[in-house]
C-alpha cells in the first residue's frame, strides 16, 4: 500500500512543474502543456485518495477533468491557430492586443 | 517494500523527469513527445493505484487525442520547427535498444504473471465485486448522471467553438 502522503507529494511536484512551465515559458504550446500537466496532477491526487479511502467517487471526478482538459486543449489550440493567422507568431509576448 | 511500491516510485520518478523535460525543451515537438511519455507513466501509476479504467482513458484521451492534436497544430503553425525534428542515425540505435528493452520487460512481466503467483494481483479484490469498469459505470450513471450530461453539452460546445475559431476566414 502506497502512503497517501507520498501520492499527494508526487501530485504536488507534477503540479508545480506544470505551473512553472505555464508561467515561465514563451512558447504558447508549452504553456498549454503546462496546463495539461497541472490538470493531470489533480487527477493523480483524486486517484490517490480514491485508492487510500476506498471510495470509487475519486475515480469518477478525473473522468470529468479529462473531458474538460480535452475540450480546453481543442479550444486553446484553435485560439492559437486563429491568433497565429493574425500575428504570425507563437511567442506569448506578442499576444498583447488585449493589454491596456 | 512490495513490488507495487517499487514500481510506483520508479514510474513516479520517470514521470517527474519527463514533466521537467516537457517544460524545459526549446523545441515544441520534443516537449510534446516528453508530455506523451509523462502521461504514459502517470497511466502506469493509475494501474498501480487500482484505477485500471482511468489508466485506459488516460492513454486513449491524453496520449492519443490531446498530444496528437498538439503535434498536428505545432506542425501546422511552425514549419521551421517541424524541420528540426529530423533524427540522426545515432538516435536510431538507441531507439531500437530501448524498444527491445521494453519488449523484454513486458514479456518478463507477462511470464511472471503466467507462471508465478502474481496473476491478477492488481485487481483481484476488485474482480470479486464486478471489476473496476463496472463499479465506475454503476456510480457514474446513478450519482453522477447530471454532471455526465452537463459534460456532454460542454464537449459539444467545445467542438463547435474549436471549429468556428479555427475556420479560415479568408474563404468567406
mmCIF file of C-alpha atoms in Angstrom, chain A residues 1-3 6-7 9-10 13-14 17-22 24-25 27-37 39-45 47-52 55-86 88-91, chain B residues 2 4-5 8-9 11-13 15-17 19-20 22-29 31-32 35 38-39 41-42 45-46 48-54 57-58 61-62 66 69-70 73-74 76-78 81 126 132 135-137 139-140 144 147-149 151-152 154-155 157-159 161-163 165-170:
data_model
loop_
_atom_site.group_PDB
_atom_site.id
_atom_site.type_symbol
_atom_site.label_atom_id
_atom_site.label_comp_id
_atom_site.label_asym_id
_atom_site.label_seq_id
_atom_site.Cartn_x
_atom_site.Cartn_y
_atom_site.Cartn_z
ATOM 1 C CA UNK A 1 0.000 0.000 0.000
ATOM 2 C CA UNK A 2 1.450 3.332 -1.055
ATOM 3 C CA UNK A 3 1.121 6.033 1.640
ATOM 4 C CA UNK A 6 3.663 10.176 -0.976
ATOM 5 C CA UNK A 7 0.946 10.260 -3.651
ATOM 6 C CA UNK A 9 3.625 14.912 -2.711
ATOM 7 C CA UNK A 10 4.004 13.344 -6.168
ATOM 8 C CA UNK A 13 5.547 18.061 -7.668
ATOM 9 C CA UNK A 14 3.832 17.460 -11.037
ATOM 10 C CA UNK A 17 6.323 21.629 -12.689
ATOM 11 C CA UNK A 18 3.217 22.377 -14.772
ATOM 12 C CA UNK A 19 2.787 25.750 -13.058
ATOM 13 C CA UNK A 20 6.421 26.589 -13.735
ATOM 14 C CA UNK A 21 6.010 25.681 -17.409
ATOM 15 C CA UNK A 22 2.758 27.630 -17.755
ATOM 16 C CA UNK A 24 7.754 30.891 -17.368
ATOM 17 C CA UNK A 25 7.758 29.739 -20.996
ATOM 18 C CA UNK A 27 6.192 29.239 -26.454
ATOM 19 C CA UNK A 28 2.405 29.088 -26.287
ATOM 20 C CA UNK A 29 2.332 25.316 -26.882
ATOM 21 C CA UNK A 30 4.491 24.667 -23.832
ATOM 22 C CA UNK A 31 2.202 26.938 -21.799
ATOM 23 C CA UNK A 32 -0.732 24.720 -22.858
ATOM 24 C CA UNK A 33 1.294 21.600 -21.987
ATOM 25 C CA UNK A 34 1.943 23.051 -18.529
ATOM 26 C CA UNK A 35 -1.807 23.489 -18.020
ATOM 27 C CA UNK A 36 -2.355 19.852 -19.066
ATOM 28 C CA UNK A 37 0.300 18.760 -16.546
ATOM 29 C CA UNK A 39 -4.813 19.014 -14.614
ATOM 30 C CA UNK A 40 -3.057 15.624 -14.542
ATOM 31 C CA UNK A 41 -1.602 16.375 -11.112
ATOM 32 C CA UNK A 42 -5.127 16.978 -9.804
ATOM 33 C CA UNK A 43 -6.193 13.627 -11.271
ATOM 34 C CA UNK A 44 -3.304 11.871 -9.504
ATOM 35 C CA UNK A 45 -4.397 13.353 -6.180
ATOM 36 C CA UNK A 47 -6.958 8.680 -7.698
ATOM 37 C CA UNK A 48 -4.597 8.509 -4.726
ATOM 38 C CA UNK A 49 -7.340 9.484 -2.296
ATOM 39 C CA UNK A 50 -9.771 7.081 -4.018
ATOM 40 C CA UNK A 51 -7.252 4.288 -3.500
ATOM 41 C CA UNK A 52 -6.457 5.100 0.115
ATOM 42 C CA UNK A 55 -14.154 5.442 -2.411
ATOM 43 C CA UNK A 56 -14.889 4.964 -6.119
ATOM 44 C CA UNK A 57 -16.110 8.579 -6.485
ATOM 45 C CA UNK A 58 -12.464 9.652 -6.539
ATOM 46 C CA UNK A 59 -12.127 7.839 -9.860
ATOM 47 C CA UNK A 60 -15.234 9.492 -11.350
ATOM 48 C CA UNK A 61 -14.094 13.120 -10.968
ATOM 49 C CA UNK A 62 -10.893 12.525 -13.046
ATOM 50 C CA UNK A 63 -13.125 11.392 -15.944
ATOM 51 C CA UNK A 64 -14.811 14.817 -15.891
ATOM 52 C CA UNK A 65 -11.428 16.528 -15.507
ATOM 53 C CA UNK A 66 -10.089 14.608 -18.535
ATOM 54 C CA UNK A 67 -13.170 15.645 -20.548
ATOM 55 C CA UNK A 68 -12.741 19.309 -19.624
ATOM 56 C CA UNK A 69 -8.996 19.075 -20.397
ATOM 57 C CA UNK A 70 -9.703 17.628 -23.839
ATOM 58 C CA UNK A 71 -12.175 20.433 -24.592
ATOM 59 C CA UNK A 72 -9.730 23.001 -23.226
ATOM 60 C CA UNK A 73 -6.930 21.654 -25.445
ATOM 61 C CA UNK A 74 -9.143 21.715 -28.544
ATOM 62 C CA UNK A 75 -10.411 25.275 -27.964
ATOM 63 C CA UNK A 76 -6.986 26.512 -26.812
ATOM 64 C CA UNK A 77 -5.245 25.171 -29.908
ATOM 65 C CA UNK A 78 -7.983 26.635 -32.133
ATOM 66 C CA UNK A 79 -7.381 30.030 -30.484
ATOM 67 C CA UNK A 80 -3.619 29.602 -31.092
ATOM 68 C CA UNK A 81 -4.268 28.858 -34.781
ATOM 69 C CA UNK A 82 -6.567 31.915 -35.050
ATOM 70 C CA UNK A 83 -4.020 34.212 -33.363
ATOM 71 C CA UNK A 84 -1.172 32.786 -35.459
ATOM 72 C CA UNK A 85 -3.108 33.734 -38.602
ATOM 73 C CA UNK A 86 -3.246 37.347 -37.462
ATOM 74 C CA UNK A 88 2.304 35.184 -37.481
ATOM 75 C CA UNK A 89 3.934 34.290 -34.147
ATOM 76 C CA UNK A 90 3.594 31.741 -31.329
ATOM 77 C CA UNK A 91 5.593 33.845 -28.868
ATOM 78 C CA UNK B 2 6.350 -4.657 -2.156
ATOM 79 C CA UNK B 4 3.712 -2.292 -6.224
ATOM 80 C CA UNK B 5 5.557 0.295 -4.181
ATOM 81 C CA UNK B 8 5.144 3.200 -8.154
ATOM 82 C CA UNK B 9 8.315 5.022 -7.161
ATOM 83 C CA UNK B 11 7.104 5.414 -12.530
ATOM 84 C CA UNK B 12 6.734 8.496 -10.309
ATOM 85 C CA UNK B 13 10.398 9.433 -10.769
ATOM 86 C CA UNK B 15 7.031 10.895 -14.929
ATOM 87 C CA UNK B 16 8.519 13.766 -12.895
ATOM 88 C CA UNK B 17 11.674 13.571 -15.032
ATOM 89 C CA UNK B 19 7.485 16.507 -16.922
ATOM 90 C CA UNK B 20 10.641 18.501 -16.211
ATOM 91 C CA UNK B 22 8.484 18.897 -21.119
ATOM 92 C CA UNK B 23 8.718 22.376 -19.636
ATOM 93 C CA UNK B 24 12.421 22.862 -20.391
ATOM 94 C CA UNK B 25 12.697 21.763 -24.049
ATOM 95 C CA UNK B 26 13.295 24.516 -26.606
ATOM 96 C CA UNK B 27 11.656 22.595 -29.470
ATOM 97 C CA UNK B 28 7.888 22.237 -29.001
ATOM 98 C CA UNK B 29 7.805 18.862 -30.811
ATOM 99 C CA UNK B 31 8.252 18.839 -25.480
ATOM 100 C CA UNK B 32 5.101 17.160 -26.867
ATOM 101 C CA UNK B 35 4.495 15.097 -22.446
ATOM 102 C CA UNK B 38 4.705 11.727 -18.838
ATOM 103 C CA UNK B 39 1.052 10.837 -19.485
ATOM 104 C CA UNK B 41 3.904 6.869 -16.860
ATOM 105 C CA UNK B 42 1.035 8.564 -14.997
ATOM 106 C CA UNK B 45 0.681 4.726 -11.765
ATOM 107 C CA UNK B 46 -3.114 4.706 -12.179
ATOM 108 C CA UNK B 48 -0.852 0.549 -9.589
ATOM 109 C CA UNK B 49 -3.433 2.636 -7.674
ATOM 110 C CA UNK B 50 -6.195 0.229 -8.820
ATOM 111 C CA UNK B 51 -7.775 2.619 -11.331
ATOM 112 C CA UNK B 52 -7.478 0.466 -14.458
ATOM 113 C CA UNK B 53 -10.342 2.100 -16.378
ATOM 114 C CA UNK B 54 -8.882 5.541 -15.757
ATOM 115 C CA UNK B 57 -8.911 6.568 -20.584
ATOM 116 C CA UNK B 58 -5.679 8.434 -19.828
ATOM 117 C CA UNK B 61 -7.679 10.609 -24.480
ATOM 118 C CA UNK B 62 -4.423 12.248 -23.385
ATOM 119 C CA UNK B 66 -4.576 15.684 -26.805
ATOM 120 C CA UNK B 69 -3.821 17.293 -31.619
ATOM 121 C CA UNK B 70 -0.949 19.344 -30.192
ATOM 122 C CA UNK B 73 -1.079 22.158 -34.574
ATOM 123 C CA UNK B 74 2.665 22.508 -33.870
ATOM 124 C CA UNK B 76 0.724 23.397 -38.793
ATOM 125 C CA UNK B 77 1.913 26.737 -37.443
ATOM 126 C CA UNK B 78 5.693 26.362 -37.349
ATOM 127 C CA UNK B 81 10.358 23.827 -36.084
ATOM 128 C CA UNK B 126 -11.990 -5.509 -7.450
ATOM 129 C CA UNK B 132 -13.214 -1.526 -11.823
ATOM 130 C CA UNK B 135 -18.222 -0.183 -10.482
ATOM 131 C CA UNK B 136 -17.245 3.096 -12.165
ATOM 132 C CA UNK B 137 -20.148 2.723 -14.607
ATOM 133 C CA UNK B 139 -21.612 5.112 -9.889
ATOM 134 C CA UNK B 140 -21.236 7.315 -12.997
ATOM 135 C CA UNK B 144 -23.113 11.482 -11.311
ATOM 136 C CA UNK B 147 -22.560 16.127 -14.339
ATOM 137 C CA UNK B 148 -22.229 13.467 -17.050
ATOM 138 C CA UNK B 149 -24.931 15.127 -19.161
ATOM 139 C CA UNK B 151 -20.083 17.422 -19.609
ATOM 140 C CA UNK B 152 -21.528 16.051 -22.859
ATOM 141 C CA UNK B 154 -19.666 21.060 -22.732
ATOM 142 C CA UNK B 155 -17.917 18.763 -25.214
ATOM 143 C CA UNK B 157 -19.782 23.447 -27.165
ATOM 144 C CA UNK B 158 -16.005 22.889 -27.284
ATOM 145 C CA UNK B 159 -16.344 21.063 -30.622
ATOM 146 C CA UNK B 161 -16.127 26.521 -30.669
ATOM 147 C CA UNK B 162 -12.950 24.898 -31.958
ATOM 148 C CA UNK B 163 -14.369 24.583 -35.476
ATOM 149 C CA UNK B 165 -12.307 29.595 -34.122
ATOM 150 C CA UNK B 166 -10.007 27.633 -36.416
ATOM 151 C CA UNK B 167 -12.074 28.173 -39.576
ATOM 152 C CA UNK B 168 -10.294 30.017 -42.357
ATOM 153 C CA UNK B 169 -11.884 33.477 -42.534
ATOM 154 C CA UNK B 170 -10.398 34.327 -45.945
#
